[in-house]
């Protein structure tokens, strides 16, 4: 009997773009249409059992043993959420090349949120006591300065999307798409700069 293919769905975006919300929608018994479309792209027709992976646990295991077989041996389909503005992003990227080798198929989905919507979400989070990373704070501080700095803030925000796309291209990940959960749309593939401005 042939071994089953191991498939990974990566959900990536800056803090506050709706990764967790979208992941929860994907994992419900009756996913909404956009989530169903992503499931089919990621797992073909075999997405009855999807294991959630935890970035912190993966990182810890890598720095201890440099092995991920414990996490992947009993399942075929996996989902991993990656915050591209997390303070530990650099550490995460160190182990990601080795981790991706565990899978026969990898689909990266970036959750795109327009800059002005993202700003409102981040400010709401801060009002509720959520502590933002220095990367997010850099964008917020620039945005609150001059008009020129505000444009620079938006550029930096969009750059998180572009950098992720190019990073994965360098690792040989060919299946990359970007979705707007606000409009329930799959955007141009891969992420299109004209849609980010």
Short mmCIF file of N, CA and C in Angstrom, two decimals:
data_model
loop_
_atom_site.label_atom_id
_atom_site.label_comp_id
_atom_site.label_asym_id
_atom_site.label_seq_id
_atom_site.Cartn_x
_atom_site.Cartn_y
_atom_site.Cartn_z
N UNK A 1 0.84 -1.19 0.00
CA UNK A 1 0.00 0.00 0.00
C UNK A 1 0.88 1.25 0.00
N UNK A 2 0.56 2.17 -0.90
CA UNK A 2 1.35 3.40 -1.00
C UNK A 2 1.07 4.31 0.19
N UNK A 3 2.12 4.98 0.71
CA UNK A 3 1.88 5.93 1.81
C UNK A 3 1.05 7.11 1.32
N UNK A 4 0.19 7.61 2.20
CA UNK A 4 -0.65 8.75 1.83
C UNK A 4 0.19 10.01 1.76
N UNK A 5 -0.22 10.91 0.88
CA UNK A 5 0.48 12.18 0.77
C UNK A 5 0.22 13.04 1.99
N UNK A 6 1.25 13.73 2.43
CA UNK A 6 1.10 14.68 3.53
C UNK A 6 0.98 16.07 2.94
N UNK A 7 -0.08 16.76 3.34
CA UNK A 7 -0.36 18.08 2.78
C UNK A 7 -0.40 19.12 3.89
N UNK A 8 0.11 20.31 3.57
CA UNK A 8 0.15 21.40 4.55
C UNK A 8 -0.51 22.65 3.97
N UNK A 9 -1.37 23.25 4.78
CA UNK A 9 -1.95 24.54 4.45
C UNK A 9 -1.36 25.57 5.40
N UNK A 10 -0.64 26.54 4.84
CA UNK A 10 -0.07 27.64 5.62
C UNK A 10 -1.00 28.84 5.52
N UNK A 11 -1.38 29.40 6.65
CA UNK A 11 -2.15 30.65 6.67
C UNK A 11 -1.24 31.73 7.23
N UNK A 12 -0.91 32.71 6.43
CA UNK A 12 0.07 33.71 6.84
C UNK A 12 -0.45 35.12 6.61
N UNK A 13 -0.07 36.03 7.52
CA UNK A 13 -0.44 37.44 7.40
C UNK A 13 0.08 38.17 8.62
N UNK A 14 0.10 39.50 8.57
CA UNK A 14 0.43 40.28 9.76
C UNK A 14 -0.61 40.09 10.87
N UNK A 15 -0.24 40.46 12.08
CA UNK A 15 -1.16 40.45 13.22
C UNK A 15 -2.45 41.18 12.86
N UNK A 16 -3.58 40.60 13.26
CA UNK A 16 -4.85 41.30 13.13
C UNK A 16 -5.52 41.21 11.78
N UNK A 17 -5.03 40.31 10.91
CA UNK A 17 -5.61 40.22 9.57
C UNK A 17 -6.69 39.13 9.45
N UNK A 18 -6.92 38.39 10.51
CA UNK A 18 -7.99 37.39 10.49
C UNK A 18 -7.54 35.97 10.22
N UNK A 19 -6.28 35.65 10.48
CA UNK A 19 -5.79 34.28 10.25
C UNK A 19 -6.55 33.28 11.11
N UNK A 20 -6.65 33.55 12.39
CA UNK A 20 -7.33 32.61 13.31
C UNK A 20 -8.80 32.47 12.96
N UNK A 21 -9.43 33.57 12.63
CA UNK A 21 -10.85 33.54 12.25
C UNK A 21 -11.04 32.68 11.01
N UNK A 22 -10.15 32.86 10.03
CA UNK A 22 -10.26 32.09 8.80
C UNK A 22 -9.95 30.62 9.06
N UNK A 23 -8.95 30.35 9.89
CA UNK A 23 -8.62 28.96 10.23
C UNK A 23 -9.81 28.27 10.89
N UNK A 24 -10.46 28.96 11.81
CA UNK A 24 -11.63 28.39 12.47
C UNK A 24 -12.76 28.13 11.48
N UNK A 25 -12.90 29.01 10.49
CA UNK A 25 -13.92 28.82 9.46
C UNK A 25 -13.60 27.59 8.60
N UNK A 26 -12.32 27.43 8.29
CA UNK A 26 -11.88 26.27 7.50
C UNK A 26 -12.17 24.97 8.23
N UNK A 27 -12.04 24.98 9.55
CA UNK A 27 -12.15 23.76 10.34
C UNK A 27 -13.56 23.47 10.85
N UNK A 28 -14.55 24.28 10.47
CA UNK A 28 -15.92 24.00 10.88
C UNK A 28 -16.49 22.86 10.03
N UNK A 29 -17.60 22.29 10.50
CA UNK A 29 -18.23 21.19 9.77
C UNK A 29 -18.79 21.65 8.42
N UNK A 30 -19.28 22.89 8.38
CA UNK A 30 -19.79 23.43 7.11
C UNK A 30 -19.08 24.75 6.81
N UNK A 31 -17.88 24.66 6.24
CA UNK A 31 -17.11 25.88 5.96
C UNK A 31 -17.82 26.77 4.95
N UNK A 32 -17.67 28.10 5.08
CA UNK A 32 -18.23 29.00 4.06
C UNK A 32 -17.54 28.77 2.72
N UNK A 33 -18.14 29.28 1.62
CA UNK A 33 -17.62 28.99 0.27
C UNK A 33 -16.13 29.27 0.07
N UNK A 34 -15.63 30.42 0.57
CA UNK A 34 -14.21 30.72 0.38
C UNK A 34 -13.34 29.69 1.09
N UNK A 35 -13.72 29.32 2.31
CA UNK A 35 -12.97 28.31 3.06
C UNK A 35 -13.02 26.96 2.35
N UNK A 36 -14.16 26.60 1.78
CA UNK A 36 -14.28 25.34 1.03
C UNK A 36 -13.35 25.35 -0.18
N UNK A 37 -13.28 26.48 -0.84
CA UNK A 37 -12.40 26.61 -2.01
C UNK A 37 -10.94 26.38 -1.61
N UNK A 38 -10.55 26.96 -0.48
CA UNK A 38 -9.17 26.78 0.00
C UNK A 38 -8.91 25.33 0.41
N UNK A 39 -9.89 24.70 1.06
CA UNK A 39 -9.74 23.30 1.44
C UNK A 39 -9.50 22.41 0.22
N UNK A 40 -10.24 22.64 -0.83
CA UNK A 40 -10.08 21.84 -2.04
C UNK A 40 -8.71 22.06 -2.67
N UNK A 41 -8.26 23.31 -2.67
CA UNK A 41 -6.93 23.62 -3.22
C UNK A 41 -5.82 22.97 -2.39
N UNK A 42 -6.01 22.96 -1.08
CA UNK A 42 -4.96 22.46 -0.19
C UNK A 42 -4.95 20.93 -0.08
N UNK A 43 -6.14 20.34 0.02
CA UNK A 43 -6.22 18.92 0.38
C UNK A 43 -6.97 18.06 -0.64
N UNK A 44 -7.26 18.59 -1.81
CA UNK A 44 -8.06 17.88 -2.82
C UNK A 44 -9.40 17.49 -2.19
N UNK A 45 -9.74 16.21 -2.26
CA UNK A 45 -11.04 15.79 -1.71
C UNK A 45 -10.91 15.08 -0.37
N UNK A 46 -9.72 15.05 0.19
CA UNK A 46 -9.52 14.29 1.43
C UNK A 46 -9.21 15.24 2.59
N UNK A 47 -10.22 16.00 3.01
CA UNK A 47 -9.96 16.93 4.10
C UNK A 47 -10.88 16.68 5.30
N UNK A 48 -11.15 15.40 5.55
CA UNK A 48 -12.02 15.08 6.69
C UNK A 48 -11.27 15.24 8.02
N UNK A 49 -9.98 15.02 8.02
CA UNK A 49 -9.21 15.11 9.25
C UNK A 49 -8.00 16.04 9.04
N UNK A 50 -8.04 17.19 9.70
CA UNK A 50 -6.95 18.16 9.57
C UNK A 50 -6.38 18.43 10.94
N UNK A 51 -5.08 18.25 11.07
CA UNK A 51 -4.42 18.50 12.36
C UNK A 51 -3.90 19.93 12.41
N UNK A 52 -4.26 20.64 13.48
CA UNK A 52 -3.72 21.98 13.70
C UNK A 52 -2.32 21.87 14.26
N UNK A 53 -1.40 22.63 13.71
CA UNK A 53 -0.04 22.65 14.22
C UNK A 53 0.18 23.96 14.97
N UNK A 54 0.99 23.87 16.02
CA UNK A 54 1.27 25.02 16.86
C UNK A 54 2.70 25.49 16.62
N UNK A 55 2.84 26.75 16.23
CA UNK A 55 4.17 27.27 15.88
C UNK A 55 5.14 27.18 17.05
N UNK A 56 4.68 27.50 18.23
CA UNK A 56 5.57 27.47 19.40
C UNK A 56 6.09 26.05 19.66
N UNK A 57 5.21 25.06 19.57
CA UNK A 57 5.62 23.67 19.79
C UNK A 57 6.58 23.20 18.71
N UNK A 58 6.33 23.59 17.47
CA UNK A 58 7.23 23.21 16.37
C UNK A 58 8.61 23.83 16.56
N UNK A 59 8.61 25.10 16.93
CA UNK A 59 9.88 25.80 17.13
C UNK A 59 10.69 25.16 18.26
N UNK A 60 10.00 24.85 19.34
CA UNK A 60 10.65 24.23 20.51
C UNK A 60 11.25 22.88 20.13
N UNK A 61 10.48 22.08 19.40
CA UNK A 61 10.96 20.76 19.00
C UNK A 61 12.17 20.87 18.08
N UNK A 62 12.12 21.83 17.16
CA UNK A 62 13.22 21.98 16.22
C UNK A 62 14.52 22.33 16.95
N UNK A 63 14.45 23.28 17.86
CA UNK A 63 15.67 23.71 18.53
C UNK A 63 16.19 22.66 19.51
N UNK A 64 15.33 21.69 19.88
CA UNK A 64 15.78 20.59 20.73
C UNK A 64 16.33 19.43 19.92
N UNK A 65 15.54 18.97 18.92
CA UNK A 65 15.89 17.74 18.22
C UNK A 65 16.00 17.86 16.71
N UNK A 66 15.57 18.97 16.17
CA UNK A 66 15.58 19.17 14.72
C UNK A 66 14.83 18.06 14.00
N UNK A 67 13.69 17.69 14.56
CA UNK A 67 12.85 16.65 13.95
C UNK A 67 11.38 17.02 14.12
N UNK A 68 10.59 16.72 13.10
CA UNK A 68 9.16 17.04 13.16
C UNK A 68 8.29 15.80 12.98
N UNK A 69 8.91 14.61 12.96
CA UNK A 69 8.15 13.41 12.66
C UNK A 69 7.06 13.13 13.68
N UNK A 70 7.27 13.51 14.92
CA UNK A 70 6.24 13.31 15.96
C UNK A 70 4.96 14.03 15.58
N UNK A 71 5.08 15.20 14.99
CA UNK A 71 3.92 16.02 14.67
C UNK A 71 3.20 15.54 13.41
N UNK A 72 3.91 14.81 12.54
CA UNK A 72 3.32 14.49 11.25
C UNK A 72 3.05 13.00 11.05
N UNK A 73 3.39 12.14 11.99
CA UNK A 73 3.33 10.70 11.71
C UNK A 73 1.92 10.12 11.67
N UNK A 74 0.96 10.67 12.38
CA UNK A 74 -0.37 10.06 12.47
C UNK A 74 -1.44 10.75 11.63
N UNK A 75 -1.08 11.77 10.89
CA UNK A 75 -2.06 12.51 10.10
C UNK A 75 -1.55 12.73 8.68
N UNK A 76 -2.46 13.14 7.81
CA UNK A 76 -2.10 13.41 6.42
C UNK A 76 -2.25 14.88 6.06
N UNK A 77 -3.20 15.57 6.71
CA UNK A 77 -3.50 16.96 6.38
C UNK A 77 -3.24 17.85 7.59
N UNK A 78 -2.55 18.97 7.33
CA UNK A 78 -2.14 19.84 8.43
C UNK A 78 -2.41 21.30 8.09
N UNK A 79 -2.61 22.09 9.13
CA UNK A 79 -2.80 23.53 8.95
C UNK A 79 -1.93 24.26 9.97
N UNK A 80 -1.24 25.29 9.51
CA UNK A 80 -0.34 26.05 10.37
C UNK A 80 -0.54 27.53 10.10
N UNK A 81 -0.71 28.27 11.18
CA UNK A 81 -0.92 29.72 11.12
C UNK A 81 0.40 30.42 11.41
N UNK A 82 0.77 31.39 10.58
CA UNK A 82 2.03 32.11 10.77
C UNK A 82 1.78 33.61 10.78
N UNK A 83 2.17 34.24 11.87
CA UNK A 83 2.07 35.70 12.00
C UNK A 83 3.37 36.29 11.48
N UNK A 84 3.29 37.02 10.37
CA UNK A 84 4.50 37.54 9.74
C UNK A 84 5.04 38.79 10.45
N UNK A 85 4.31 39.29 11.46
CA UNK A 85 4.82 40.43 12.24
C UNK A 85 5.11 40.01 13.68
N UNK A 86 5.23 38.72 13.90
CA UNK A 86 5.52 38.20 15.24
C UNK A 86 6.99 38.46 15.59
N UNK A 87 7.30 38.78 16.87
CA UNK A 87 8.71 38.96 17.26
C UNK A 87 9.56 37.72 17.02
N UNK A 88 8.93 36.53 16.95
CA UNK A 88 9.69 35.29 16.74
C UNK A 88 9.72 34.87 15.27
N UNK A 89 9.32 35.76 14.37
CA UNK A 89 9.26 35.40 12.95
C UNK A 89 10.60 34.90 12.44
N UNK A 90 11.69 35.55 12.81
CA UNK A 90 13.01 35.12 12.34
C UNK A 90 13.31 33.70 12.80
N UNK A 91 13.02 33.40 14.08
CA UNK A 91 13.22 32.03 14.59
C UNK A 91 12.35 31.04 13.81
N UNK A 92 11.12 31.45 13.52
CA UNK A 92 10.21 30.57 12.77
C UNK A 92 10.76 30.27 11.38
N UNK A 93 11.33 31.28 10.74
CA UNK A 93 11.83 31.09 9.39
C UNK A 93 13.08 30.22 9.35
N UNK A 94 13.79 30.14 10.47
CA UNK A 94 14.98 29.29 10.54
C UNK A 94 14.60 27.82 10.38
N UNK A 95 13.52 27.40 11.04
CA UNK A 95 13.16 25.98 10.96
C UNK A 95 12.21 25.65 9.82
N UNK A 96 11.60 26.65 9.22
CA UNK A 96 10.58 26.38 8.20
C UNK A 96 11.10 25.59 6.99
N UNK A 97 12.30 25.88 6.45
CA UNK A 97 12.76 25.08 5.29
C UNK A 97 12.81 23.58 5.58
N UNK A 98 13.30 23.22 6.76
CA UNK A 98 13.38 21.81 7.12
C UNK A 98 11.98 21.22 7.35
N UNK A 99 11.12 22.02 7.95
CA UNK A 99 9.76 21.57 8.25
C UNK A 99 8.99 21.29 6.96
N UNK A 100 9.12 22.17 5.98
CA UNK A 100 8.36 22.01 4.74
C UNK A 100 8.74 20.74 3.98
N UNK A 101 9.92 20.21 4.22
CA UNK A 101 10.36 18.98 3.56
C UNK A 101 9.55 17.76 4.00
N UNK A 102 8.82 17.89 5.11
CA UNK A 102 7.98 16.79 5.61
C UNK A 102 6.76 16.56 4.72
N UNK A 103 6.45 17.50 3.82
CA UNK A 103 5.17 17.47 3.11
C UNK A 103 5.34 17.27 1.61
N UNK A 104 4.38 16.54 1.05
CA UNK A 104 4.35 16.33 -0.40
C UNK A 104 3.75 17.52 -1.12
N UNK A 105 2.87 18.25 -0.41
CA UNK A 105 2.19 19.38 -1.02
C UNK A 105 2.03 20.49 0.03
N UNK A 106 2.39 21.71 -0.37
CA UNK A 106 2.25 22.88 0.51
C UNK A 106 1.50 23.97 -0.24
N UNK A 107 0.45 24.47 0.40
CA UNK A 107 -0.28 25.62 -0.14
C UNK A 107 -0.17 26.75 0.87
N UNK A 108 0.32 27.90 0.42
CA UNK A 108 0.39 29.08 1.27
C UNK A 108 -0.74 30.02 0.89
N UNK A 109 -1.53 30.41 1.90
CA UNK A 109 -2.62 31.36 1.70
C UNK A 109 -2.35 32.57 2.58
N UNK A 110 -2.17 33.71 1.94
CA UNK A 110 -2.03 34.95 2.69
C UNK A 110 -3.40 35.58 2.87
N UNK A 111 -3.71 35.95 4.10
CA UNK A 111 -4.99 36.61 4.39
C UNK A 111 -4.74 38.12 4.27
N UNK A 112 -5.31 38.71 3.22
CA UNK A 112 -5.08 40.13 2.98
C UNK A 112 -6.19 40.98 3.58
N UNK A 113 -5.78 41.99 4.33
CA UNK A 113 -6.69 42.98 4.89
C UNK A 113 -6.20 44.36 4.46
N UNK A 114 -7.08 45.20 3.88
CA UNK A 114 -6.64 46.55 3.49
C UNK A 114 -6.06 47.30 4.69
N UNK A 115 -5.10 48.15 4.40
CA UNK A 115 -4.35 48.85 5.45
C UNK A 115 -5.25 49.62 6.40
N UNK A 116 -6.24 50.36 5.87
CA UNK A 116 -7.10 51.17 6.74
C UNK A 116 -7.95 50.30 7.67
N UNK A 117 -8.40 49.15 7.17
CA UNK A 117 -9.17 48.22 8.01
C UNK A 117 -8.27 47.63 9.08
N UNK A 118 -7.06 47.27 8.69
CA UNK A 118 -6.09 46.71 9.63
C UNK A 118 -5.79 47.69 10.76
N UNK A 119 -5.61 48.97 10.43
CA UNK A 119 -5.34 49.99 11.46
C UNK A 119 -6.44 50.03 12.51
N UNK A 120 -7.68 50.00 12.06
CA UNK A 120 -8.82 50.02 13.00
C UNK A 120 -8.79 48.79 13.90
N UNK A 121 -8.52 47.62 13.32
CA UNK A 121 -8.47 46.38 14.11
C UNK A 121 -7.37 46.44 15.16
N UNK A 122 -6.20 46.92 14.77
CA UNK A 122 -5.08 46.97 15.71
C UNK A 122 -5.38 47.96 16.84
N UNK A 123 -5.95 49.10 16.51
CA UNK A 123 -6.28 50.08 17.56
C UNK A 123 -7.33 49.53 18.51
N UNK A 124 -8.31 48.81 17.98
CA UNK A 124 -9.32 48.17 18.84
C UNK A 124 -8.67 47.16 19.77
N UNK A 125 -7.73 46.39 19.24
CA UNK A 125 -7.04 45.42 20.08
C UNK A 125 -6.25 46.10 21.19
N UNK A 126 -5.58 47.19 20.84
CA UNK A 126 -4.80 47.91 21.84
C UNK A 126 -5.69 48.47 22.94
N UNK A 127 -6.87 48.96 22.56
CA UNK A 127 -7.82 49.48 23.55
C UNK A 127 -8.28 48.37 24.51
N UNK A 128 -8.27 47.14 24.02
CA UNK A 128 -8.66 46.00 24.85
C UNK A 128 -7.48 45.34 25.56
N UNK A 129 -6.33 46.03 25.56
CA UNK A 129 -5.18 45.55 26.32
C UNK A 129 -4.24 44.62 25.58
N UNK A 130 -4.47 44.40 24.28
CA UNK A 130 -3.60 43.53 23.49
C UNK A 130 -2.29 44.25 23.22
N UNK A 131 -1.16 43.60 23.55
CA UNK A 131 0.14 44.22 23.32
C UNK A 131 0.64 43.87 21.92
N UNK A 132 0.96 44.88 21.16
CA UNK A 132 1.43 44.68 19.79
C UNK A 132 2.96 44.61 19.75
N UNK A 133 3.47 43.94 18.73
CA UNK A 133 4.91 43.77 18.59
C UNK A 133 5.56 45.07 18.13
N UNK A 134 6.86 45.12 18.22
CA UNK A 134 7.59 46.33 17.80
C UNK A 134 7.45 46.57 16.30
N UNK A 135 7.23 45.50 15.52
CA UNK A 135 7.04 45.65 14.08
C UNK A 135 5.71 46.36 13.80
N UNK A 136 4.69 45.96 14.51
CA UNK A 136 3.38 46.61 14.36
C UNK A 136 3.45 48.05 14.88
N UNK A 137 4.12 48.23 16.01
CA UNK A 137 4.24 49.58 16.58
C UNK A 137 4.99 50.53 15.65
N UNK A 138 5.97 50.00 14.94
CA UNK A 138 6.71 50.83 13.98
C UNK A 138 5.76 51.37 12.91
N UNK A 139 4.89 50.52 12.41
CA UNK A 139 3.93 50.94 11.39
C UNK A 139 2.96 51.97 11.97
N UNK A 140 2.45 51.71 13.17
CA UNK A 140 1.51 52.64 13.80
C UNK A 140 2.15 54.00 14.06
N UNK A 141 3.37 54.00 14.56
CA UNK A 141 4.06 55.27 14.86
C UNK A 141 4.30 56.09 13.60
N UNK A 142 4.70 55.41 12.53
CA UNK A 142 4.91 56.11 11.26
C UNK A 142 3.59 56.69 10.74
N UNK A 143 2.55 55.89 10.83
CA UNK A 143 1.25 56.33 10.31
C UNK A 143 0.74 57.59 11.03
N UNK A 144 1.08 57.72 12.30
CA UNK A 144 0.59 58.85 13.10
C UNK A 144 1.44 60.10 12.92
N UNK A 145 2.52 60.00 12.15
CA UNK A 145 3.40 61.16 11.93
C UNK A 145 2.91 61.98 10.75
N UNK A 146 3.78 62.25 9.81
CA UNK A 146 3.42 63.08 8.66
C UNK A 146 2.74 62.25 7.57
N UNK A 147 2.24 62.93 6.55
CA UNK A 147 1.61 62.25 5.42
C UNK A 147 2.61 61.34 4.70
N UNK A 148 3.84 61.82 4.56
CA UNK A 148 4.87 61.01 3.90
C UNK A 148 5.17 59.76 4.73
N UNK A 149 5.25 59.93 6.07
CA UNK A 149 5.50 58.78 6.93
C UNK A 149 4.32 57.81 6.90
N UNK A 150 3.12 58.35 6.73
CA UNK A 150 1.94 57.50 6.65
C UNK A 150 2.00 56.60 5.41
N UNK A 151 2.48 57.15 4.30
CA UNK A 151 2.65 56.34 3.09
C UNK A 151 3.74 55.28 3.29
N UNK A 152 4.78 55.67 4.02
CA UNK A 152 5.84 54.72 4.34
C UNK A 152 5.31 53.58 5.22
N UNK A 153 4.42 53.92 6.14
CA UNK A 153 3.81 52.91 7.02
C UNK A 153 3.03 51.89 6.19
N UNK A 154 2.27 52.38 5.23
CA UNK A 154 1.50 51.48 4.37
C UNK A 154 2.43 50.61 3.53
N UNK A 155 3.52 51.19 3.06
CA UNK A 155 4.50 50.43 2.27
C UNK A 155 5.08 49.29 3.11
N UNK A 156 5.44 49.60 4.35
CA UNK A 156 6.01 48.57 5.23
C UNK A 156 5.00 47.45 5.48
N UNK A 157 3.75 47.84 5.70
CA UNK A 157 2.68 46.85 5.91
C UNK A 157 2.56 45.92 4.71
N UNK A 158 2.48 46.51 3.52
CA UNK A 158 2.35 45.70 2.30
C UNK A 158 3.58 44.82 2.06
N UNK A 159 4.73 45.33 2.50
CA UNK A 159 5.98 44.59 2.29
C UNK A 159 5.99 43.25 3.03
N UNK A 160 5.26 43.17 4.16
CA UNK A 160 5.17 41.88 4.86
C UNK A 160 4.56 40.82 3.95
N UNK A 161 3.59 41.22 3.14
CA UNK A 161 2.98 40.27 2.19
C UNK A 161 3.96 39.88 1.09
N UNK A 162 4.61 40.88 0.50
CA UNK A 162 5.53 40.59 -0.60
C UNK A 162 6.71 39.73 -0.11
N UNK A 163 7.26 40.07 1.06
CA UNK A 163 8.41 39.33 1.58
C UNK A 163 8.08 37.86 1.82
N UNK A 164 6.87 37.59 2.34
CA UNK A 164 6.48 36.21 2.59
C UNK A 164 6.39 35.44 1.27
N UNK A 165 5.78 36.07 0.29
CA UNK A 165 5.65 35.42 -1.02
C UNK A 165 7.02 35.08 -1.60
N UNK A 166 7.95 36.03 -1.58
CA UNK A 166 9.27 35.80 -2.16
C UNK A 166 10.09 34.81 -1.34
N UNK A 167 9.92 34.84 -0.03
CA UNK A 167 10.61 33.88 0.83
C UNK A 167 10.21 32.45 0.46
N UNK A 168 8.90 32.22 0.34
CA UNK A 168 8.43 30.87 0.01
C UNK A 168 8.83 30.47 -1.40
N UNK A 169 8.82 31.41 -2.32
CA UNK A 169 9.29 31.11 -3.69
C UNK A 169 10.71 30.58 -3.64
N UNK A 170 11.54 31.21 -2.80
CA UNK A 170 12.93 30.78 -2.65
C UNK A 170 13.05 29.37 -2.09
N UNK A 171 12.03 28.93 -1.35
CA UNK A 171 12.02 27.57 -0.80
C UNK A 171 11.37 26.58 -1.75
N UNK A 172 10.92 27.07 -2.90
CA UNK A 172 10.32 26.18 -3.89
C UNK A 172 8.83 25.95 -3.71
N UNK A 173 8.17 26.75 -2.87
CA UNK A 173 6.72 26.62 -2.70
C UNK A 173 6.03 27.34 -3.85
N UNK A 174 5.42 26.56 -4.74
CA UNK A 174 4.83 27.13 -5.94
C UNK A 174 3.36 27.49 -5.76
N UNK A 175 2.69 26.79 -4.86
CA UNK A 175 1.25 27.03 -4.67
C UNK A 175 1.06 28.12 -3.62
N UNK A 176 0.88 29.35 -4.10
CA UNK A 176 0.65 30.49 -3.22
C UNK A 176 -0.52 31.31 -3.74
N UNK A 177 -1.41 31.64 -2.83
CA UNK A 177 -2.52 32.51 -3.21
C UNK A 177 -2.75 33.51 -2.08
N UNK A 178 -3.54 34.50 -2.39
CA UNK A 178 -3.90 35.52 -1.42
C UNK A 178 -5.42 35.65 -1.44
N UNK A 179 -6.02 35.76 -0.27
CA UNK A 179 -7.48 35.89 -0.20
C UNK A 179 -7.85 37.15 0.57
N UNK A 180 -8.96 37.71 0.18
CA UNK A 180 -9.56 38.79 0.96
C UNK A 180 -10.77 38.20 1.65
N UNK A 181 -10.69 38.04 2.97
CA UNK A 181 -11.82 37.48 3.70
C UNK A 181 -12.95 38.50 3.81
N UNK A 182 -12.62 39.78 3.68
CA UNK A 182 -13.64 40.83 3.74
C UNK A 182 -14.56 40.72 2.53
N UNK A 183 -13.96 40.51 1.34
CA UNK A 183 -14.74 40.40 0.10
C UNK A 183 -15.03 38.96 -0.30
N UNK A 184 -14.50 37.99 0.48
CA UNK A 184 -14.63 36.56 0.16
C UNK A 184 -14.14 36.27 -1.25
N UNK A 185 -12.93 36.75 -1.55
CA UNK A 185 -12.35 36.60 -2.88
C UNK A 185 -10.96 36.00 -2.82
N UNK A 186 -10.64 35.21 -3.83
CA UNK A 186 -9.25 34.82 -4.07
C UNK A 186 -8.68 35.89 -4.98
N UNK A 187 -7.61 36.56 -4.55
CA UNK A 187 -7.01 37.62 -5.33
C UNK A 187 -6.07 37.03 -6.37
N UNK A 188 -5.48 37.89 -7.20
CA UNK A 188 -4.55 37.42 -8.22
C UNK A 188 -3.47 36.56 -7.59
N UNK A 189 -2.98 35.59 -8.34
CA UNK A 189 -1.99 34.66 -7.82
C UNK A 189 -0.65 34.89 -8.50
N UNK A 190 0.43 35.03 -7.80
CA UNK A 190 0.47 35.28 -6.37
C UNK A 190 0.03 36.71 -6.04
N UNK A 191 0.21 37.11 -4.82
CA UNK A 191 -0.25 38.42 -4.35
C UNK A 191 0.16 39.53 -5.30
N UNK A 192 -0.79 40.37 -5.67
CA UNK A 192 -0.56 41.41 -6.66
C UNK A 192 -0.40 42.76 -5.99
N UNK A 193 0.72 43.44 -6.24
CA UNK A 193 0.99 44.73 -5.61
C UNK A 193 -0.13 45.74 -5.86
N UNK A 194 -0.73 45.70 -7.04
CA UNK A 194 -1.75 46.69 -7.37
C UNK A 194 -2.98 46.56 -6.47
N UNK A 195 -3.17 45.38 -5.86
CA UNK A 195 -4.31 45.19 -4.99
C UNK A 195 -4.02 45.59 -3.56
N UNK A 196 -2.77 45.90 -3.27
CA UNK A 196 -2.39 46.22 -1.90
C UNK A 196 -2.35 47.71 -1.65
N UNK A 197 -2.52 48.49 -2.67
CA UNK A 197 -2.40 49.95 -2.49
C UNK A 197 -3.74 50.61 -2.58
#
